[in-house]
PDB file of C-alpha atoms in Angstrom:
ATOM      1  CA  UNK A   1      15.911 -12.860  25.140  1.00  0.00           C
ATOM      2  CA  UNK A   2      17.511  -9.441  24.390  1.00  0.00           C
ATOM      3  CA  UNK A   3      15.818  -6.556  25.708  1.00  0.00           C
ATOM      4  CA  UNK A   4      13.857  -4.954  22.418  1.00  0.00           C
ATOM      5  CA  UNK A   5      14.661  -7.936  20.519  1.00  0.00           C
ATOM      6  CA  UNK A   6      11.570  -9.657  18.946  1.00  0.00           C
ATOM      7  CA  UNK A   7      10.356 -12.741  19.928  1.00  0.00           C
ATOM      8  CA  UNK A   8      10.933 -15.597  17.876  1.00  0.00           C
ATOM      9  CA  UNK A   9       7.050 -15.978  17.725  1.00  0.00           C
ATOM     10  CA  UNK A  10       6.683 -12.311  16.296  1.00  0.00           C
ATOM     11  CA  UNK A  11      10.290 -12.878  14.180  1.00  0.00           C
ATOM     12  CA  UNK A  12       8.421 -15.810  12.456  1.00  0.00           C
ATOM     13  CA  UNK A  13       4.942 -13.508  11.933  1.00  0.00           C
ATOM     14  CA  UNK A  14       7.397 -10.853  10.561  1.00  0.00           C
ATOM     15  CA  UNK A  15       8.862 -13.194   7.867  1.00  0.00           C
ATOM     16  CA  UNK A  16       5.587 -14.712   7.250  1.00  0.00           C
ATOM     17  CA  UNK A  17       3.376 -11.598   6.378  1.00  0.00           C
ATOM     18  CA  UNK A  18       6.438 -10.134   3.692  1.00  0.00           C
ATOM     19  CA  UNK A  19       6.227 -13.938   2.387  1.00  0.00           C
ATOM     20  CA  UNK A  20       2.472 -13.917   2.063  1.00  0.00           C
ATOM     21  CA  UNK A  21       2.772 -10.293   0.966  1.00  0.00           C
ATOM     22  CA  UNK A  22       4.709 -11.803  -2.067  1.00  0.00           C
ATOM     23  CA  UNK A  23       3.958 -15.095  -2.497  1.00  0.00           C
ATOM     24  CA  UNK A  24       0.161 -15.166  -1.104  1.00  0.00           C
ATOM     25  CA  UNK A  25      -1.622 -18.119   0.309  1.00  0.00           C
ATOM     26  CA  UNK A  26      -1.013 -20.751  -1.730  1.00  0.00           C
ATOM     27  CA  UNK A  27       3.059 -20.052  -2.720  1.00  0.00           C
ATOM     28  CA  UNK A  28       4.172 -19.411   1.015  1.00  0.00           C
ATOM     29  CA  UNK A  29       5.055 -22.675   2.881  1.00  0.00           C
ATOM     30  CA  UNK A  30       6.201 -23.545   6.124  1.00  0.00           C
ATOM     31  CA  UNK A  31       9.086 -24.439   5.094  1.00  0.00           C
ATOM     32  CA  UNK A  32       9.636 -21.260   3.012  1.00  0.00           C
ATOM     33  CA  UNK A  33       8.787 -19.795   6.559  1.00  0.00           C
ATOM     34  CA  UNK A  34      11.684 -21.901   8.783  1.00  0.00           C
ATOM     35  CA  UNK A  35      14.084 -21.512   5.591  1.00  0.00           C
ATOM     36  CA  UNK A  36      13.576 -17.653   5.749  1.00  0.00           C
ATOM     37  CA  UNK A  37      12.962 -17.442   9.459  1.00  0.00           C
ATOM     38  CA  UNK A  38      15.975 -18.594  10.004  1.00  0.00           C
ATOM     39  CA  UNK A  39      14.422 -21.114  12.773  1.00  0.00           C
ATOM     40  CA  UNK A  40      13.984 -24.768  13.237  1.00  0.00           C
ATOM     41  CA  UNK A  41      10.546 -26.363  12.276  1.00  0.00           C
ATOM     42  CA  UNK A  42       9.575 -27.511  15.450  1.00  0.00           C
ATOM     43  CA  UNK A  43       9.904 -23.878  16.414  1.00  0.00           C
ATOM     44  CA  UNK A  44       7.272 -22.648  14.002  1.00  0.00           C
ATOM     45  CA  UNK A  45       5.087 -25.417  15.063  1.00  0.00           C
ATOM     46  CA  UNK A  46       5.366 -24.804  18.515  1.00  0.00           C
ATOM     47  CA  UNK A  47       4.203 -21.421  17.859  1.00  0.00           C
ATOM     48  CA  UNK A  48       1.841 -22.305  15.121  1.00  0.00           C
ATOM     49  CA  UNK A  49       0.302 -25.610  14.845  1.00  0.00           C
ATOM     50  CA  UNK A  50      -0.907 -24.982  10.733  1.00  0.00           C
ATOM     51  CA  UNK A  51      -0.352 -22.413   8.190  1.00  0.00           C
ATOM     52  CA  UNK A  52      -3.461 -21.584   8.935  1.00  0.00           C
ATOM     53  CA  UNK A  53      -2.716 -20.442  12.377  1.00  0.00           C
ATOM     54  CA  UNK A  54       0.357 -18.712  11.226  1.00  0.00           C
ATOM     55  CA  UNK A  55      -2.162 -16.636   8.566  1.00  0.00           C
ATOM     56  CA  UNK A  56      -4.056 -15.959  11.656  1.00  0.00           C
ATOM     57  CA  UNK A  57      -1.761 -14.291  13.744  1.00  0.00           C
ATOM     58  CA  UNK A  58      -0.548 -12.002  10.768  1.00  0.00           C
ATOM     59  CA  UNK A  59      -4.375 -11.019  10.178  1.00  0.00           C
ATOM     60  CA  UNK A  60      -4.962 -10.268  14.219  1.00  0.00           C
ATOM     61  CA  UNK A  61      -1.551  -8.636  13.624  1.00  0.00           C
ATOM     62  CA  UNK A  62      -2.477  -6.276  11.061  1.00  0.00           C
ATOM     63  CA  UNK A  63      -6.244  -5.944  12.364  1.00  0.00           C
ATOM     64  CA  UNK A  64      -4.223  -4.229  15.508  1.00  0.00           C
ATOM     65  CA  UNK A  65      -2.417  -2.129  13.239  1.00  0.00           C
ATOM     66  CA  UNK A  66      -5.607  -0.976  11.066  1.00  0.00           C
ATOM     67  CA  UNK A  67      -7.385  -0.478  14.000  1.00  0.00           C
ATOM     68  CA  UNK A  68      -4.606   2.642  15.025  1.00  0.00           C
ATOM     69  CA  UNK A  69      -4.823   3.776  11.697  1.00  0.00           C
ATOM     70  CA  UNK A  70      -8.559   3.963  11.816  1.00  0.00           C
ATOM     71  CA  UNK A  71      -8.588   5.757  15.278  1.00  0.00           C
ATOM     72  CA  UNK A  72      -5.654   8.178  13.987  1.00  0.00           C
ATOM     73  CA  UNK A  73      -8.385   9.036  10.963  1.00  0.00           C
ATOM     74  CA  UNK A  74     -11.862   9.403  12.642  1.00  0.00           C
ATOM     75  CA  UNK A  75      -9.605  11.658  15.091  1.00  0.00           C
ATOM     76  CA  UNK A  76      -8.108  13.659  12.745  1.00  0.00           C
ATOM     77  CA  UNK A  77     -10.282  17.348  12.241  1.00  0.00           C
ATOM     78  CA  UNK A  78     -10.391  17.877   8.358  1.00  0.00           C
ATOM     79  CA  UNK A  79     -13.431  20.051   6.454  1.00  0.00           C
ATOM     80  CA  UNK A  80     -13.436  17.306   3.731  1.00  0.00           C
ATOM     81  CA  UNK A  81     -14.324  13.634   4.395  1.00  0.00           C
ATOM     82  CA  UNK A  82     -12.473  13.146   1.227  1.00  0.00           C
ATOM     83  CA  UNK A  83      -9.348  13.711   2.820  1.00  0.00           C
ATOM     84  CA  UNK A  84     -10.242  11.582   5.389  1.00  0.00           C
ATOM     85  CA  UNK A  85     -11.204   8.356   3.073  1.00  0.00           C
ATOM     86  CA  UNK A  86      -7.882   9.279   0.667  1.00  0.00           C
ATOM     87  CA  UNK A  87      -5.390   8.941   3.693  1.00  0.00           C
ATOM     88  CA  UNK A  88      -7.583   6.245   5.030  1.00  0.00           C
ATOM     89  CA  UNK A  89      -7.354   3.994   1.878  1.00  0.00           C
ATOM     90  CA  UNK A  90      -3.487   5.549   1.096  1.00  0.00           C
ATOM     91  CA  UNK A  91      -2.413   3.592   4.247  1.00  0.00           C
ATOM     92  CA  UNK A  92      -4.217   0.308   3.235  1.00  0.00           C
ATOM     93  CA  UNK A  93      -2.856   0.667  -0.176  1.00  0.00           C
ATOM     94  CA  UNK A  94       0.638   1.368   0.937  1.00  0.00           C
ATOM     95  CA  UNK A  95       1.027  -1.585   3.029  1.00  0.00           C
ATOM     96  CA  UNK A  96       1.651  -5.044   1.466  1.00  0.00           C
ATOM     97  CA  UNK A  97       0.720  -7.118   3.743  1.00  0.00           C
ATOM     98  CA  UNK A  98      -2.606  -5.582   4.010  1.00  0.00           C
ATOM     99  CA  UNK A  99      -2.949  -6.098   0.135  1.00  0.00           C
ATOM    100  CA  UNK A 100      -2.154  -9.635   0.817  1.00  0.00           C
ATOM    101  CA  UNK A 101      -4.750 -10.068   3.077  1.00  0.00           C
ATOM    102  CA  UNK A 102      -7.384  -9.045   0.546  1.00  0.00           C
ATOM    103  CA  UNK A 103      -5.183 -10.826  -1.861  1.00  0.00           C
ATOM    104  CA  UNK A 104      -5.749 -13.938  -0.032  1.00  0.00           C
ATOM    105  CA  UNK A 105      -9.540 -13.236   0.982  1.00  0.00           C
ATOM    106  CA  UNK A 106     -11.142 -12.363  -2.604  1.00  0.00           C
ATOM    107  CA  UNK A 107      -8.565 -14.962  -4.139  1.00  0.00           C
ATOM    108  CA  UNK A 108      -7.593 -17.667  -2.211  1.00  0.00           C
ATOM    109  CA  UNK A 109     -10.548 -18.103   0.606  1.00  0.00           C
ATOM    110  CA  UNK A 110     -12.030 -21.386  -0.602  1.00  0.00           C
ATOM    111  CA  UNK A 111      -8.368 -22.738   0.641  1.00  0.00           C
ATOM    112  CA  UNK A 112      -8.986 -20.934   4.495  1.00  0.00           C
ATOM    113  CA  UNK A 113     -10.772 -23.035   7.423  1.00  0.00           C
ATOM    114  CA  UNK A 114     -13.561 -20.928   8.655  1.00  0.00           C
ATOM    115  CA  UNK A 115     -12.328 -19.020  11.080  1.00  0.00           C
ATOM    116  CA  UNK A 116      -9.498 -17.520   8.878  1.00  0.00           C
ATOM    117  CA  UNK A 117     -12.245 -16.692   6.459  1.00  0.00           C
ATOM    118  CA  UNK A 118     -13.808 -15.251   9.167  1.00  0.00           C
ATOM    119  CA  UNK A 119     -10.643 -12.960  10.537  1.00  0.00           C
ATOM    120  CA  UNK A 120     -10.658 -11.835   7.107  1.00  0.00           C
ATOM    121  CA  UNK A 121     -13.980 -10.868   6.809  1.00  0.00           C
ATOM    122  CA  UNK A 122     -13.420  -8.586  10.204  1.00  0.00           C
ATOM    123  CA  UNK A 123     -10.904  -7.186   8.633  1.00  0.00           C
ATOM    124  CA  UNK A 124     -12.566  -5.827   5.920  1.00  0.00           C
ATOM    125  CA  UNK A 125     -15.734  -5.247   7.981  1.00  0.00           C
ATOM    126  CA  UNK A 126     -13.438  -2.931   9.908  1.00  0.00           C
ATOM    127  CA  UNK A 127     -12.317  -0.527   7.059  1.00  0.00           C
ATOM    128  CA  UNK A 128     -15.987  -0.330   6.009  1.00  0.00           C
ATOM    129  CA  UNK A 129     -17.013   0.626   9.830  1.00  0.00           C
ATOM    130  CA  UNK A 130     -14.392   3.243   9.459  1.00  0.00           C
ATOM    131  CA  UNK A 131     -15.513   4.732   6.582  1.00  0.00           C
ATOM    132  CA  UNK A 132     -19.303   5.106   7.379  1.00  0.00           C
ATOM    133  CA  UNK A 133     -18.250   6.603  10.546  1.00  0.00           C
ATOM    134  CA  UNK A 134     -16.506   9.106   8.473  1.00  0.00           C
ATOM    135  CA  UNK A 135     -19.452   9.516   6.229  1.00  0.00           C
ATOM    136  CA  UNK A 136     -21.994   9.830   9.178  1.00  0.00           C
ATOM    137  CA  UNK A 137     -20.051  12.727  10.523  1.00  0.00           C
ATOM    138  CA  UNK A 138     -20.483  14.274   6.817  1.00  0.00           C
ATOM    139  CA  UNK A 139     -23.891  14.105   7.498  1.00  0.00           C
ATOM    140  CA  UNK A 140     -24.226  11.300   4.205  1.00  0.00           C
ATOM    141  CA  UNK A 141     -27.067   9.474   4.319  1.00  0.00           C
ATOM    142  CA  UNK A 142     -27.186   5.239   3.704  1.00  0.00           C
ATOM    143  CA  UNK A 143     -27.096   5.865  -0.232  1.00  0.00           C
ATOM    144  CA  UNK A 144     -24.321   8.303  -0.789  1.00  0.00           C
ATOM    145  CA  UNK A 145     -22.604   5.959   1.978  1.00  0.00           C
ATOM    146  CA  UNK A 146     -22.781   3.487  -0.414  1.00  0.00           C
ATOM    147  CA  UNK A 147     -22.161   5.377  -3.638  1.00  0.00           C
ATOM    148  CA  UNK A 148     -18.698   6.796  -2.146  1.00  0.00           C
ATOM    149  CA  UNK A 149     -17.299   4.116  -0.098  1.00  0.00           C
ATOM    150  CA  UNK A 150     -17.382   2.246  -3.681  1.00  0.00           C
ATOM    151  CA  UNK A 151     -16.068   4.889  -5.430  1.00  0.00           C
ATOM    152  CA  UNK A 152     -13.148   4.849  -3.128  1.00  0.00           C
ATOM    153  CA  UNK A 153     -13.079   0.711  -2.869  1.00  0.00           C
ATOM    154  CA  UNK A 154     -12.918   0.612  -6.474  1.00  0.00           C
ATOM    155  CA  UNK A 155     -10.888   3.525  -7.084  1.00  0.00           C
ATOM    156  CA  UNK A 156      -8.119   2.674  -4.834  1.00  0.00           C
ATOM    157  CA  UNK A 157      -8.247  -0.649  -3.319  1.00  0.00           C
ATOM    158  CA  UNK A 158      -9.121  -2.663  -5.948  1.00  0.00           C
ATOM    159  CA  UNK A 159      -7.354  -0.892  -9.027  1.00  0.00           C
ATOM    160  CA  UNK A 160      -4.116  -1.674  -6.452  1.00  0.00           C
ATOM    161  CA  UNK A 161      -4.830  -5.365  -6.114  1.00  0.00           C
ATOM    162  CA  UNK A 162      -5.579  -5.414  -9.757  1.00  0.00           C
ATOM    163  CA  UNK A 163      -2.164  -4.217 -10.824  1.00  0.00           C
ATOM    164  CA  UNK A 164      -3.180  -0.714 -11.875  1.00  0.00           C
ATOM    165  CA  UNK A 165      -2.344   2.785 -10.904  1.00  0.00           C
ATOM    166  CA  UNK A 166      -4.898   3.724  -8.456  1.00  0.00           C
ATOM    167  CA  UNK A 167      -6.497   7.501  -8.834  1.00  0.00           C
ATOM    168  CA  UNK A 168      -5.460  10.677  -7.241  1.00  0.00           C
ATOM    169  CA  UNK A 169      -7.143  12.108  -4.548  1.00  0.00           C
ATOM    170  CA  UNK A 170      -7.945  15.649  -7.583  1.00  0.00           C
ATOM    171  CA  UNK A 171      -9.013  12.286  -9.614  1.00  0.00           C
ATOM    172  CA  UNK A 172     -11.334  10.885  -6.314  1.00  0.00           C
ATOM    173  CA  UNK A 173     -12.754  14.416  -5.913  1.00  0.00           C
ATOM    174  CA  UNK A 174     -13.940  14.716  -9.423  1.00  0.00           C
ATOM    175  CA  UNK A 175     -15.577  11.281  -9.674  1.00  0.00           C
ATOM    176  CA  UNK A 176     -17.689  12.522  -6.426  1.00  0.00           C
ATOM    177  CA  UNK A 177     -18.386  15.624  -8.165  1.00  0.00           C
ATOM    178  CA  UNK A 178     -19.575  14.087 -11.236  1.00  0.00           C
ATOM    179  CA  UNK A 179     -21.816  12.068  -9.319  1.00  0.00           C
ATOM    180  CA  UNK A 180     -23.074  14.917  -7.379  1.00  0.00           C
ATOM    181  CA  UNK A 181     -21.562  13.684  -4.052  1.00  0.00           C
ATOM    182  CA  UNK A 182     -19.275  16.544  -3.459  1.00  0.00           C
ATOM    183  CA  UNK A 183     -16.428  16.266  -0.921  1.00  0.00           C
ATOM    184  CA  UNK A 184     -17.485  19.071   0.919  1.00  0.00           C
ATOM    185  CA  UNK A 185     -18.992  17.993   4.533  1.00  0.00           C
TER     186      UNK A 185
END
């Protein structure tokens, strides 16, 4: 192997993730996966015994990746937690194959074995972690936790995966305002 030349193990999670980015669960194949790959089956399978498995190693891979972006945000020094969440949930909307990961877990988890459900549920469970640390630092106690982390959830995340145009952060900052949770720590 070439040096700085993928694997074909991380090739064939590359071309997996974009095809479950666009295709989700259910429409990407393995043999969508070896035909775009560019690799043999027995070469997936040797990597990846199931789909399943294959789904698994794009979640760890992008559970790696969140987890960076989450230590890049609780270090960041801001006045406003707002800014915090907005970049926070900017980077999960931004990526696609982190949309297709809660694509596949709200729609598509009675297909998933167990632990793929679980890996999925981590995954969330990891942005919400993120989040109340952010909120704890604001000084937020358990119900205005809960109050904004929705607000942004809903705001954001799931007007993305639901095909519309998720708000602003001016738009974010006057819901909290309305609701008397003001961005200012």
């Amino acid at each position: 192997m070439a040096r700085g030349r993928p694997s074909k193990k991380q090739h064939i999670i590359a071309v997996a993730s974009q095809l479950f980015a666009k295709y989700g669960y259910q429409g990407t194949s393995i043999d969508l996966v070896v035909r775009e790959a560019q690799v043999s089956k027995p070469t997936v399978y040797n990597n990846f015994p199931s789909k399943q498995a294959l789904l698994q190693a794009v979640i760890s891979e992008q559970s790696a990746l969140a987890e960076t972006i989450y230590d890049q945000t609780l270090s960041t020094d801001t006045e406003l937690f707002s800014d915090q969440l907005q970049y926070l949930y900017q980077q999960l909307i931004e990526n696609p194959v982190a949309l297709a990961i809660y694509k596949i877990y709200y729609g598509e988890s009675h297909k998933l074995d167990q632990s793929s459900v679980i890996l999925c549920q981590k995954f969330e469970s990891k942005l919400t972690h993120c989040c109340e640390q952010i909120l704890i630092r604001a000084r937020r106690n358990t119900a205005q936790r809960l109050a904004i982390v929705s607000i942004y959830k809903n705001c954001l995340l799931n007007y993305t995966l639901s095909g519309e145009k998720p708000l602003n952060a001016a738009e974010l900052k006057q819901q909290l305002q309305v609701l008397g949770l003001t961005a200012i720590n």
